[in-house]
Coordinates of C-alpha atoms in Angstrom, one line a residue:
X1 CA -3.4 -0.2 -45.0
X2 CA -0.6 -2.6 -46.3
X3 CA -1.7 -4.2 -49.8
X4 CA -0.3 -7.4 -50.6
X5 CA 0.8 -8.8 -54.0
X6 CA 2.1 -12.6 -54.5
X7 CA 4.5 -13.0 -57.2
X8 CA 6.2 -16.1 -58.6
X9 CA 10.1 -16.3 -58.4
X10 CA 10.2 -16.1 -62.2
X11 CA 8.9 -11.9 -61.8
X12 CA 5.9 -12.9 -63.3
X13 CA 2.1 -12.1 -61.7
X14 CA 0.9 -15.8 -61.0
X15 CA -2.3 -14.8 -62.0
X16 CA -1.1 -13.9 -65.4
X17 CA 1.1 -16.9 -66.1
X18 CA 0.9 -18.3 -69.0
X19 CA 2.5 -21.9 -70.7
X20 CA 2.7 -24.8 -72.2
X21 CA 1.2 -28.1 -70.9
X22 CA -1.0 -28.7 -73.4
X23 CA -1.1 -28.3 -77.3
X24 CA -1.5 -24.9 -78.0
X25 CA -1.2 -23.8 -74.5
X26 CA -4.4 -25.6 -73.8
X27 CA -4.4 -27.7 -70.9
X28 CA -6.7 -31.2 -70.2
X29 CA -9.8 -30.4 -68.5
X30 CA -8.4 -32.8 -65.7
X31 CA -5.2 -30.8 -65.2
X32 CA -7.3 -27.6 -65.6
X33 CA -9.2 -28.3 -62.4
X34 CA -6.1 -29.2 -60.9
X35 CA -4.7 -25.9 -61.6
X36 CA -8.1 -24.2 -60.8
X37 CA -8.1 -25.8 -57.1
X38 CA -4.6 -24.8 -56.6
X39 CA -5.3 -21.2 -57.7
X40 CA -8.1 -21.2 -55.1
X41 CA -6.1 -22.4 -52.6
X42 CA -3.7 -19.9 -53.1
X43 CA -6.2 -16.9 -53.1
X44 CA -7.4 -18.4 -50.0
X45 CA -4.0 -18.3 -48.3
X46 CA -4.0 -14.8 -49.3
X47 CA -7.3 -13.6 -48.2
X48 CA -6.1 -14.9 -44.6
X49 CA -2.9 -13.0 -44.9
X50 CA -4.9 -9.5 -45.8
X51 CA -7.4 -10.1 -43.4
X52 CA -4.2 -10.5 -40.4
X53 CA -2.8 -7.8 -42.1
X54 CA -5.8 -5.3 -41.7
X55 CA -6.7 -5.8 -37.9
X56 CA -3.2 -5.7 -36.7
X57 CA -3.2 -2.3 -38.9
X58 CA -6.1 -1.2 -36.5
X59 CA -5.3 -2.9 -33.3
X60 CA -6.1 -6.9 -33.2
X61 CA -4.4 -6.7 -29.5
X62 CA -7.6 -4.7 -28.1
X63 CA -10.7 -6.1 -27.2
X64 CA -13.3 -6.8 -29.0
X65 CA -15.7 -7.8 -26.8
X66 CA -17.9 -5.9 -24.3
X67 CA -17.4 -6.1 -20.5
X68 CA -20.1 -6.7 -18.2
X69 CA -21.6 -3.8 -16.8
X70 CA -20.8 -4.7 -12.9
X71 CA -23.4 -2.1 -10.6
X72 CA -21.4 0.3 -9.0
X73 CA -23.9 0.6 -6.3
X74 CA -22.6 -3.5 -4.8
X75 CA -19.1 -1.7 -4.6
X76 CA -20.1 0.1 -1.2
X77 CA -20.0 -3.1 0.6
X78 CA -17.9 -4.5 2.1
X79 CA -15.8 -7.3 0.0
X80 CA -17.0 -10.9 0.2
X81 CA -14.3 -12.3 3.3
X82 CA -14.8 -15.6 2.3
X83 CA -15.2 -17.3 5.8
X84 CA -12.3 -15.5 7.4
X85 CA -12.4 -12.4 9.8
X86 CA -9.3 -10.5 11.4
X87 CA -7.6 -12.2 14.4
X88 CA -4.5 -10.7 16.0
X89 CA -4.4 -12.3 19.2
X90 CA -1.4 -15.0 19.6
X91 CA -2.7 -19.1 19.0
X92 CA 0.1 -20.6 20.5
X93 CA 2.0 -20.0 24.3
X94 CA 3.1 -16.3 24.5
X95 CA 4.6 -15.8 27.8
X96 CA 4.5 -12.4 29.5
X97 CA 7.5 -10.4 28.9
X98 CA 9.9 -11.4 31.9
X99 CA 10.1 -8.8 35.1
X100 CA 13.8 -8.2 33.9
X101 CA 15.0 -6.8 30.5
X102 CA 17.8 -7.2 28.7
X103 CA 18.0 -3.2 28.7
X104 CA 16.5 -0.5 27.1
X105 CA 15.4 0.3 23.1
X106 CA 15.5 3.9 21.8
X107 CA 14.4 4.1 18.1
X108 CA 14.2 7.0 16.3
X109 CA 11.4 7.0 13.6
X110 CA 12.1 8.9 10.5
X111 CA 9.8 9.9 7.5
X112 CA 6.2 10.7 7.3
X113 CA 3.0 9.3 9.5
X114 CA 2.6 5.8 7.7
X115 CA 6.7 5.1 7.7
X116 CA 6.5 5.6 11.0
X117 CA 3.4 3.7 11.9
X118 CA 5.3 0.5 9.9
X119 CA 8.9 1.6 12.2
X120 CA 7.0 1.5 15.7
X121 CA 5.7 -1.8 15.1
X122 CA 9.2 -3.1 14.0
X123 CA 10.5 -1.6 17.4
X124 CA 8.1 -3.3 19.4
X125 CA 9.0 -6.7 17.4
X126 CA 12.6 -5.5 18.5
X127 CA 12.3 -5.5 22.0
X128 CA 9.6 -8.7 22.6
X129 CA 13.3 -10.8 20.6
X130 CA 15.9 -8.6 22.8
X131 CA 13.4 -9.2 26.0
X132 CA 14.1 -5.3 25.6
X133 CA 12.3 -2.3 27.2
X134 CA 10.8 0.0 25.1
X135 CA 11.4 3.9 25.2
X136 CA 8.5 5.5 23.8
X137 CA 9.2 5.9 19.6
X138 CA 10.6 8.8 18.9
X139 CA 9.1 10.4 16.0
X140 CA 11.4 12.3 13.3
X141 CA 8.8 15.2 12.7
X142 CA 10.8 18.6 12.6
X143 CA 12.8 17.5 9.3
X144 CA 9.7 16.2 7.8
X145 CA 6.5 18.1 9.0
X146 CA 8.2 21.2 10.8
X147 CA 5.8 19.9 14.0
X148 CA 7.1 19.0 17.5
X149 CA 4.1 17.2 18.6
X150 CA 6.0 13.6 18.6
X151 CA 4.2 10.5 19.8
X152 CA 2.6 12.3 22.5
X153 CA 0.9 14.8 20.5
X154 CA -0.5 12.1 18.0
X155 CA -1.0 8.8 19.8
X156 CA -2.6 8.0 22.6
X157 CA 0.4 6.6 25.0
X158 CA -1.3 5.5 28.0
X159 CA -3.5 2.6 25.7
X160 CA -0.3 2.2 23.9
X161 CA 1.0 1.0 27.1
X162 CA -1.8 -0.8 27.9
X163 CA -2.4 -3.0 24.7
X164 CA 0.9 -3.9 24.7
X165 CA 1.5 -5.0 28.4
X166 CA 1.1 -8.7 27.5
X167 CA 4.3 -8.2 25.0
X168 CA 6.6 -6.3 26.1
X169 CA 7.5 -3.3 28.9
X170 CA 7.6 0.3 27.4
X171 CA 8.5 3.5 29.4
X172 CA 8.3 7.1 28.4
X173 CA 11.8 7.8 28.8
X174 CA 15.3 6.6 29.9
X175 CA 15.8 6.6 33.6
X176 CA 18.3 8.4 35.4
X177 CA 21.3 7.0 37.0
X178 CA 23.5 8.4 40.0
X179 CA 27.3 8.4 39.6
X180 CA 29.6 10.2 41.5
X181 CA 27.0 11.7 43.6
X182 CA 25.6 13.5 40.8
X183 CA 22.0 11.9 38.7
X184 CA 21.8 12.1 35.0
X185 CA 19.3 10.6 32.7
X186 CA 20.8 7.3 31.4
X187 CA 23.2 7.4 27.8
X188 CA 22.2 5.1 25.1
X189 CA 25.0 3.9 22.5
X190 CA 24.3 5.1 18.7
X191 CA 23.7 2.4 16.1
X192 CA 22.5 2.8 12.2
X193 CA 20.7 -0.1 11.7
X194 CA 21.2 -2.1 8.6
X195 CA 18.2 -1.8 5.8
X196 CA 15.4 -4.7 6.2
X197 CA 17.7 -6.4 9.0
X198 CA 17.3 -9.9 10.0
X199 CA 15.9 -11.5 13.2
X200 CA 19.5 -12.5 13.9
X201 CA 20.8 -9.0 13.6
X202 CA 18.7 -7.7 16.6
X203 CA 19.8 -11.0 18.5
X204 CA 23.3 -11.0 18.3
X205 CA 25.0 -7.7 17.5
X206 CA 22.3 -5.3 18.8
X207 CA 21.4 -7.6 21.7
X208 CA 25.1 -7.6 22.5
X209 CA 25.9 -3.8 22.4
X210 CA 22.4 -3.6 24.7
X211 CA 24.1 -6.0 27.0
X212 CA 27.4 -4.1 27.1
X213 CA 25.8 -0.5 27.2
X214 CA 22.4 -1.0 29.5
X215 CA 21.0 1.3 26.5
X216 CA 21.3 1.5 22.6
X217 CA 19.4 4.0 20.0
X218 CA 18.8 2.8 16.9
X219 CA 18.8 5.7 14.1
X220 CA 17.3 6.0 11.7
X221 CA 14.6 3.0 12.1
X222 CA 12.5 3.1 8.9
X223 CA 12.9 -0.2 7.4
X224 CA 14.8 -1.3 9.2
X225 CA 13.7 -4.9 10.3
X226 CA 12.9 -7.3 7.3
X227 CA 9.0 -7.6 6.7
X228 CA 8.9 -11.2 5.3
X229 CA 10.2 -13.6 8.0
X230 CA 9.0 -16.7 9.1
X231 CA 7.4 -16.3 12.9
X232 CA 3.5 -16.0 12.6
X233 CA 3.3 -15.1 16.1
X234 CA 5.9 -12.2 15.4
X235 CA 3.4 -11.0 12.5
X236 CA 0.7 -11.3 14.6
X237 CA 2.3 -9.1 17.1
X238 CA 3.3 -6.5 14.4
X239 CA -0.8 -6.5 13.9
X240 CA -1.4 -5.3 17.5
X241 CA 0.8 -2.7 17.0
X242 CA -0.6 -1.4 14.1
X243 CA -4.3 -2.2 14.1
X244 CA -5.0 -2.1 18.0
X245 CA -1.8 -0.3 20.2
X246 CA -1.5 2.5 17.7
X247 CA -4.6 4.9 18.6
X248 CA -4.8 8.0 17.5
X249 CA -5.0 10.8 20.5
X250 CA -9.2 11.5 21.0
X251 CA -9.0 15.0 19.3
X252 CA -8.0 13.4 16.2
X253 CA -10.9 10.8 16.5
X254 CA -13.4 13.2 17.1
X255 CA -12.0 15.4 14.4
X256 CA -12.3 12.9 11.8
X257 CA -15.5 11.6 13.4
X258 CA -17.4 14.7 12.6
X259 CA -15.7 14.8 9.1
X260 CA -17.1 11.0 8.3
X261 CA -20.6 12.0 10.0
X262 CA -21.1 15.3 7.6
X263 CA -19.9 13.2 4.7
X264 CA -22.1 10.4 5.1
X265 CA -25.3 12.4 6.1
X266 CA -25.7 12.6 3.0
X267 CA -25.0 8.6 2.0
X268 CA -22.1 6.6 0.8
X269 CA -19.1 8.2 0.2
X270 CA -15.7 7.2 -1.3
X271 CA -12.2 8.5 -0.4
X272 CA -8.9 8.8 -2.9
X273 CA -5.7 9.4 -1.8
X274 CA -4.6 11.9 -4.8
X275 CA -1.3 11.1 -5.2
X276 CA -0.1 13.9 -7.8
X277 CA 2.6 15.7 -6.0
X278 CA 5.3 17.6 -6.6
X279 CA 8.0 15.2 -4.8
X280 CA 6.3 12.4 -5.7
X281 CA 5.9 13.7 -9.6
X282 CA 10.0 14.2 -9.3
X283 CA 10.8 11.0 -7.8
X284 CA 8.5 8.9 -10.9
X285 CA 10.5 11.1 -13.6
X286 CA 6.7 12.3 -14.8
X287 CA 7.4 16.0 -15.9
X288 CA 6.6 15.8 -20.1
X289 CA 2.8 16.9 -19.2
X290 CA 3.9 20.2 -17.5
X291 CA 4.8 24.0 -18.8
X292 CA 8.5 24.0 -19.0
X293 CA 8.7 26.1 -15.8
X294 CA 7.0 23.8 -13.7
X295 CA 9.4 20.9 -15.9
X296 CA 12.5 22.7 -14.0
X297 CA 11.0 22.8 -10.8
X298 CA 10.6 19.1 -11.3
X299 CA 13.7 18.4 -12.2
X300 CA 15.8 20.3 -10.2
X301 CA 13.7 19.1 -6.9
X302 CA 14.7 15.2 -8.3
X303 CA 18.6 16.3 -8.2
X304 CA 18.5 17.6 -4.5
X305 CA 16.3 14.8 -3.4
X306 CA 17.0 11.5 -5.1
X307 CA 19.6 9.6 -7.0
X308 CA 20.5 10.1 -10.7
X309 CA 19.1 8.3 -13.1
X310 CA 18.0 8.8 -16.4
X311 CA 13.9 8.3 -16.4
X312 CA 12.4 8.9 -20.1
X313 CA 8.8 9.5 -19.7
X314 CA 6.8 7.2 -21.7
X315 CA 8.4 4.5 -20.8
X316 CA 8.1 5.1 -17.1
X317 CA 4.1 5.4 -17.6
X318 CA 4.0 2.4 -19.8
X319 CA 5.5 0.3 -16.8
X320 CA 3.1 1.9 -14.6
X321 CA 5.5 4.4 -12.8
X322 CA 3.4 7.6 -13.6
X323 CA 0.8 8.8 -10.7
X324 CA -2.6 8.8 -12.1
X325 CA -3.7 12.6 -13.2
X326 CA -6.7 14.0 -11.6
X327 CA -8.5 13.6 -14.7
X328 CA -7.1 10.3 -15.5
X329 CA -9.1 9.1 -12.1
X330 CA -12.2 10.7 -13.1
X331 CA -12.2 8.9 -16.4
X332 CA -11.4 5.7 -14.6
X333 CA -14.8 6.3 -11.6
X334 CA -17.1 7.5 -14.8
X335 CA -16.3 4.3 -16.8
X336 CA -16.6 2.1 -13.6
X337 CA -20.5 3.2 -13.4
X338 CA -20.2 6.4 -10.7
X339 CA -21.9 9.6 -11.6
X340 CA -21.7 13.0 -10.8
X341 CA -23.6 12.6 -7.8
X342 CA -20.3 10.8 -5.8
X343 CA -19.3 12.6 -3.3
X344 CA -15.6 12.1 -2.7
X345 CA -12.7 12.7 -0.3
X346 CA -9.9 13.6 -1.4
X347 CA -6.5 13.3 0.8
X348 CA -3.8 14.8 -0.7
X349 CA -0.9 17.5 0.2
X350 CA -0.4 20.3 -2.2
X351 CA -1.6 19.0 -6.0
X352 CA 1.3 20.1 -8.2
X353 CA 0.1 22.3 -11.6
X354 CA -2.3 24.1 -10.5
X355 CA -6.1 24.0 -10.8
X356 CA -5.7 22.8 -14.3
X357 CA -5.3 19.5 -13.4
X358 CA -8.3 19.4 -11.1
X359 CA -10.6 21.3 -13.2
X360 CA -11.6 18.5 -15.4
X361 CA -12.0 15.8 -12.5
X362 CA -14.6 18.5 -11.1
X363 CA -16.3 18.9 -14.2
X364 CA -17.1 15.1 -13.8
X365 CA -17.4 14.5 -10.3
X366 CA -18.2 18.1 -8.3
X367 CA -19.1 17.3 -5.1
X368 CA -14.9 16.6 -3.9
X369 CA -14.3 18.0 -0.4
X370 CA -11.1 17.7 2.3
X371 CA -10.7 17.8 5.9
X372 CA -10.4 21.9 4.8
X373 CA -14.1 22.0 3.4
X374 CA -16.0 19.5 4.6
X375 CA -16.3 21.2 8.5
X376 CA -15.8 23.7 10.4
X377 CA -13.0 25.3 8.7
X378 CA -11.8 27.5 11.4
X379 CA -11.3 24.5 13.6
X380 CA -10.3 21.9 11.4
X381 CA -7.4 24.2 10.0
X382 CA -5.9 24.9 13.1
X383 CA -6.2 21.1 13.9
X384 CA -5.0 19.5 10.7
X385 CA -1.7 21.1 10.7
X386 CA 1.8 18.3 9.8
X387 CA 1.0 15.2 11.6
X388 CA -2.3 16.0 12.8
X389 CA -3.2 16.6 9.7
X390 CA -2.4 13.6 8.0
X391 CA -3.4 11.5 11.0
X392 CA -6.8 13.3 10.0
X393 CA -6.9 12.1 6.4
X394 CA -5.8 8.4 7.5
X395 CA -9.2 8.2 9.8
X396 CA -11.4 9.2 7.2
X397 CA -10.2 7.3 4.4
X398 CA -10.2 4.6 6.9
X399 CA -13.8 4.8 7.8
X400 CA -14.9 5.8 4.3
X401 CA -17.2 3.2 2.3
X402 CA -14.3 3.1 -0.6
X403 CA -10.8 3.7 -1.0
X404 CA -9.0 4.5 -4.0
X405 CA -5.0 4.8 -4.2
X406 CA -3.8 6.7 -7.2
X407 CA -0.1 5.5 -6.3
X408 CA 0.9 2.8 -4.2
X409 CA 4.3 2.9 -4.7
X410 CA 6.2 4.4 -2.7
X411 CA 3.2 5.5 -0.6
X412 CA 3.3 4.5 2.9
X413 CA 0.2 6.5 3.5
X414 CA -1.3 4.2 0.4
X415 CA -0.1 1.2 1.3
X416 CA -0.6 1.0 5.3
X417 CA -4.3 2.1 4.2
X418 CA -4.8 -0.8 2.3
X419 CA -3.8 -3.1 5.0
X420 CA -5.7 -1.4 7.3
X421 CA -9.3 -1.7 5.8
X422 CA -8.3 -5.4 4.9
X423 CA -8.1 -6.0 8.5
X424 CA -11.1 -3.5 9.6
X425 CA -13.5 -6.1 7.7
X426 CA -12.4 -5.9 4.0
X427 CA -13.6 -2.8 3.5
X428 CA -13.8 -2.2 -0.4
X429 CA -10.4 -0.4 -1.9
X430 CA -10.2 0.2 -5.8
X431 CA -6.7 -0.2 -7.0
X432 CA -6.6 0.7 -10.3
X433 CA -3.5 -1.0 -12.6
X434 CA -1.5 1.7 -14.1
X435 CA 0.4 -0.4 -16.6
X436 CA -2.8 -2.3 -17.7
X437 CA -4.1 1.2 -17.7
X438 CA -1.3 3.0 -19.0
X439 CA -2.0 2.4 -23.2
X440 CA -5.7 2.8 -23.1
X441 CA -5.6 6.6 -21.5
X442 CA -2.1 7.0 -24.0
X443 CA -4.5 5.7 -27.3
X444 CA -7.3 7.9 -25.7
X445 CA -4.6 11.0 -25.9
X446 CA -3.7 10.2 -29.6
X447 CA -7.3 9.9 -31.1
X448 CA -8.4 6.4 -30.2
X449 CA -10.6 6.2 -28.0
X450 CA -13.4 3.3 -29.6
X451 CA -14.0 0.9 -26.5
X452 CA -12.4 3.5 -24.0
X453 CA -14.7 2.5 -21.1
X454 CA -15.0 -1.2 -22.4
X455 CA -10.9 -1.5 -21.9
X456 CA -10.9 0.4 -18.7
X457 CA -13.5 -1.8 -17.1
X458 CA -11.7 -4.9 -17.9
X459 CA -9.3 -3.7 -16.6
X460 CA -10.9 -2.3 -13.2
X461 CA -13.3 -4.9 -12.5
X462 CA -10.2 -8.0 -12.8
X463 CA -9.7 -7.3 -8.8
X464 CA -10.5 -8.2 -5.6
X465 CA -12.0 -4.9 -4.2
X466 CA -10.1 -5.5 -0.5
X467 CA -10.9 -9.5 -0.5
X468 CA -8.8 -11.4 1.1
X469 CA -5.8 -12.6 -1.5
X470 CA -2.8 -14.4 -1.2
X471 CA 0.3 -11.8 -0.2
X472 CA 3.0 -11.5 -3.4
X473 CA 6.0 -10.0 -3.5
X474 CA 6.5 -7.0 -3.7
X475 CA 3.1 -6.8 -1.9
X476 CA 4.1 -5.7 1.8
X477 CA 2.7 -7.3 4.7
X478 CA 1.9 -3.9 6.0
X479 CA -0.6 -3.9 2.6
X480 CA -1.8 -7.4 3.3
X481 CA -1.3 -9.5 6.5
X482 CA -3.7 -12.1 5.4
X483 CA -3.6 -14.7 6.1
X484 CA -1.1 -14.3 9.4
X485 CA -3.5 -12.3 10.8
X486 CA -7.1 -13.5 9.8
X487 CA -8.8 -16.6 11.3
X488 CA -11.2 -19.4 10.4
X489 CA -14.2 -20.8 12.7
X490 CA -14.5 -23.6 10.2
X491 CA -10.8 -23.7 9.2
X492 CA -9.7 -26.6 6.4
X493 CA -6.6 -26.1 7.8
X494 CA -5.8 -26.2 11.9
X495 CA -3.1 -23.6 11.7
X496 CA -5.9 -20.7 10.3
X497 CA -8.3 -22.0 13.4
X498 CA -9.8 -18.8 15.3
X499 CA -8.3 -18.2 18.9
X500 CA -10.3 -18.8 21.9
X501 CA -12.4 -16.3 23.4
X502 CA -11.1 -16.1 26.2
X503 CA -7.4 -15.6 25.0
X504 CA -7.2 -12.2 26.6
X505 CA -8.2 -13.9 30.0
X506 CA -5.3 -16.3 29.2
X507 CA -3.1 -13.7 28.5
X508 CA -3.8 -11.3 31.9
X509 CA -3.8 -14.5 34.1
X510 CA -0.3 -15.1 32.6
X511 CA 0.8 -11.8 33.3
X512 CA -0.5 -12.1 36.8
X513 CA 1.2 -15.1 37.5
X514 CA 4.6 -13.7 35.6
X515 CA 3.9 -11.2 38.4
X516 CA 3.3 -12.7 41.7
X517 CA 6.3 -15.3 40.9
X518 CA 8.8 -12.2 40.3
X519 CA 7.2 -11.3 44.3
X520 CA 7.5 -14.7 45.8
X521 CA 11.5 -14.9 46.5
X522 CA 11.1 -19.1 47.1
X523 CA 10.3 -18.9 43.0
X524 CA 13.6 -17.0 42.2
X525 CA 16.4 -20.2 42.0
X526 CA 13.4 -22.1 39.8
X527 CA 13.3 -19.3 37.3
X528 CA 16.7 -19.1 37.2
X529 CA 17.1 -23.0 36.6
X530 CA 15.0 -22.6 33.7
X531 CA 16.5 -19.5 32.4
X532 CA 19.5 -21.6 32.4
X533 CA 17.9 -24.9 30.3
X534 CA 16.6 -22.2 27.8
X535 CA 12.5 -22.8 28.9
X536 CA 11.8 -19.4 27.3
X537 CA 8.6 -20.8 25.8
X538 CA 9.5 -18.7 22.8

């Protein structure tokens, strides 16, 4: 403990200072009282300084009050919607796609299942603004998953085409063309789109190439359209694709439902996306907690797959860039009030570092399951591989009572699920603030565990748990599509008003009228005049 002692400028102890003022060194009583008051004032100042020093030494920044205990049972229910409900239907005039398009749009969606999912949404928006016919998106499954199933092996193609019939034209493949008496598949002009391209890039450069070549091929197509666009109807189109048109194939739905039913047969269950995997740990630069051999593996993986950058573990951890360890996840849940009877579904790839990292978590929460353990193992192992396995994990996490991601950036799986669960009735999510939690865990590791659970609760209960909230950069539109893809029945702002209940009938009527007009020769000249005058309705 630091000790303070105040000295005079002359070097003598202020409490022992002697000197004149009165006869023989004795001061008059009046002056003595004044001196005593002055000395008491100085003593008070010293006492305050010492007190502050003491508290700074033991950590005055730590919470000194106990946090109100929140009943964890309440988290099994969905968050308060605040009068909002999901709605991605158009709220203004939304004409059907013209019968004649400007050409064909091909895209190759790279990355994992959920990165590809976002790319598909962007491809539909691009096709809409370009008046292009979208060729069924290609999934770059071989390089990432070594899985050749592609779009038709994961998604319900017929449903995808039917669900978007009011928005764009979709074909399964490029048509065949005749040239010099021979029939062959149409060729497409390949373009590498800029990252986060604005809408204007598609309606100018890309559209010009499409009209010139009849078909263009955009590859790679990951994050190739800006997420924040000032066009609410196009944002709602993204939601129609993501939450309605992209439906997994029946066997994936069936498999996921069987898992959910079995988990829920014994009560509530939560799902956790445990991103404690080699690629993410190497990317984050969080290697110090591993053995020298494991560190070499992570460092080698990072050099081979990511840009060179000096990363300091402690610094990375303090800014929240390290994925939570399984033990930290368990400590968070226990601090929040979940007990060892809680059923937990783990969505994860192969966890790095072996079972020694899972053992503390399993000790706290023994009822852990994954898609290989919860059901008939042979059937699950046969079906839950590659993209299909990721799709099953996605569906189980979507339908779980509570979802908790341990690392949400960059993690398309977690980010998309957060957005989907928000849209799916504000289902409860637990989002750990890793930056706020890091010093608490580090204190515990250094032997300072006082008020540990109170400090954890103070961080964790400062959350909306999946309720509607304003999207703030860098939060992704796919993580939070509020308010564009939500509405209110009794809104204060007319822009938040829900569309009419018969909106689908209206869209269907518009589509039928468009098809009837295309078949009526007498309307062809009128449509040409309208197009020339710019009357597109967009």
